PDB file of C-alpha atoms in Angstrom:
ATOM      1  CA  MET A   1     -31.487-181.388 106.440  1.00 87.00           C
ATOM      2  CA  LYS A   2     -28.527-179.206 105.531  1.00 95.00           C
ATOM      3  CA  ILE A   3     -24.884-179.911 106.320  1.00 95.00           C
ATOM      4  CA  LYS A   4     -24.724-177.072 108.871  1.00 96.00           C
ATOM      5  CA  GLU A   5     -27.618-178.641 110.791  1.00 96.00           C
ATOM      6  CA  LEU A   6     -25.988-182.072 110.666  1.00 96.00           C
ATOM      7  CA  LYS A   7     -22.678-180.707 111.959  1.00 96.00           C
ATOM      8  CA  LYS A   8     -24.399-178.829 114.768  1.00 96.00           C
ATOM      9  CA  GLU A   9     -26.501-181.833 115.791  1.00 95.00           C
ATOM     10  CA  THR A  10     -23.672-184.364 115.645  1.00 95.00           C
ATOM     11  CA  GLY A  11     -20.668-182.206 116.485  1.00 96.00           C
ATOM     12  CA  LEU A  12     -18.819-183.473 113.407  1.00 96.00           C
ATOM     13  CA  SER A  13     -16.040-181.416 111.848  1.00 96.00           C
ATOM     14  CA  ASN A  14     -15.163-181.197 108.161  1.00 94.00           C
ATOM     15  CA  LYS A  15     -12.077-183.289 108.884  1.00 96.00           C
ATOM     16  CA  GLN A  16     -14.189-186.064 110.418  1.00 96.00           C
ATOM     17  CA  ILE A  17     -16.612-185.975 107.496  1.00 95.00           C
ATOM     18  CA  ALA A  18     -13.681-186.274 105.081  1.00 96.00           C
ATOM     19  CA  GLN A  19     -12.514-189.358 106.977  1.00 96.00           C
ATOM     20  CA  PHE A  20     -15.894-191.039 106.358  1.00 91.00           C
ATOM     21  CA  PHE A  21     -15.031-190.948 102.669  1.00 93.00           C
ATOM     22  CA  ASP A  22     -11.372-191.992 103.186  1.00 96.00           C
ATOM     23  CA  MET A  23     -10.169-188.556 102.129  1.00 96.00           C
ATOM     24  CA  THR A  24      -7.834-186.020 103.642  1.00 97.00           C
ATOM     25  CA  TYR A  25      -9.381-182.748 104.697  1.00 96.00           C
ATOM     26  CA  GLY A  26      -7.680-180.939 101.820  1.00 97.00           C
ATOM     27  CA  ALA A  27      -8.885-183.408  99.214  1.00 97.00           C
ATOM     28  CA  PHE A  28     -12.410-183.240 100.589  1.00 96.00           C
ATOM     29  CA  ALA A  29     -12.465-179.442 100.827  1.00 95.00           C
ATOM     30  CA  ASN A  30     -11.292-179.060  97.227  1.00 97.00           C
ATOM     31  CA  SER A  31     -13.308-181.918  95.742  1.00 96.00           C
ATOM     32  CA  SER A  32     -15.743-181.116  92.969  1.00 97.00           C
ATOM     33  CA  ALA A  33     -17.971-183.793  94.538  1.00 96.00           C
ATOM     34  CA  LYS A  34     -18.013-182.211  98.033  1.00 96.00           C
ATOM     35  CA  GLN A  35     -21.621-181.058  97.673  1.00 96.00           C
ATOM     36  CA  ARG A  36     -22.710-184.560  96.641  1.00 96.00           C
ATOM     37  CA  TYR A  37     -20.873-186.136  99.580  1.00 95.00           C
ATOM     38  CA  GLU A  38     -22.500-183.728 102.016  1.00 96.00           C
ATOM     39  CA  THR A  39     -25.945-184.242 100.508  1.00 96.00           C
ATOM     40  CA  ALA A  40     -25.577-188.021 100.650  1.00 95.00           C
ATOM     41  CA  LEU A  41     -24.417-187.880 104.268  1.00 95.00           C
ATOM     42  CA  CYS A  42     -27.380-185.666 105.224  1.00 96.00           C
ATOM     43  CA  LYS A  43     -29.830-188.001 103.480  1.00 95.00           C
ATOM     44  CA  PHE A  44     -28.318-191.031 105.193  1.00 94.00           C
ATOM     45  CA  TYR A  45     -28.414-189.348 108.603  1.00 95.00           C
ATOM     46  CA  SER A  46     -32.063-188.347 108.065  1.00 94.00           C
ATOM     47  CA  PHE A  47     -32.870-191.915 107.043  1.00 94.00           C
ATOM     48  CA  LEU A  48     -31.327-193.249 110.248  1.00 92.00           C
ATOM     49  CA  LYS A  49     -33.192-190.716 112.362  1.00 90.00           C
ATOM     50  CA  GLU A  50     -36.506-191.717 110.767  1.00 87.00           C
ATOM     51  CA  GLY A  51     -35.771-195.349 111.586  1.00 80.00           C
ATOM     52  CA  GLU A  52     -35.274-194.467 115.244  1.00 70.00           C
ATOM     53  CA  LYS A  53     -38.679-192.767 115.372  1.00 69.00           C
ATOM     54  CA  LYS A  54     -40.447-195.858 113.996  1.00 67.00           C
ATOM     55  CA  GLN A  55     -39.073-198.229 116.651  1.00 59.00           C
TER      56      GLN A  55
END
């Protein structure tokens, strides 16, 4: 899953995603780790979705 898909499916904004990591939007947008944060969030979301399918 890509971040665009996750945002579309969940309705999350960049500001809300930044808040998950206790960051301001500006700090998140300019972070050198932004790609890693987004990838981790997508992997976690996919993991949760897979768990729902198994139950």
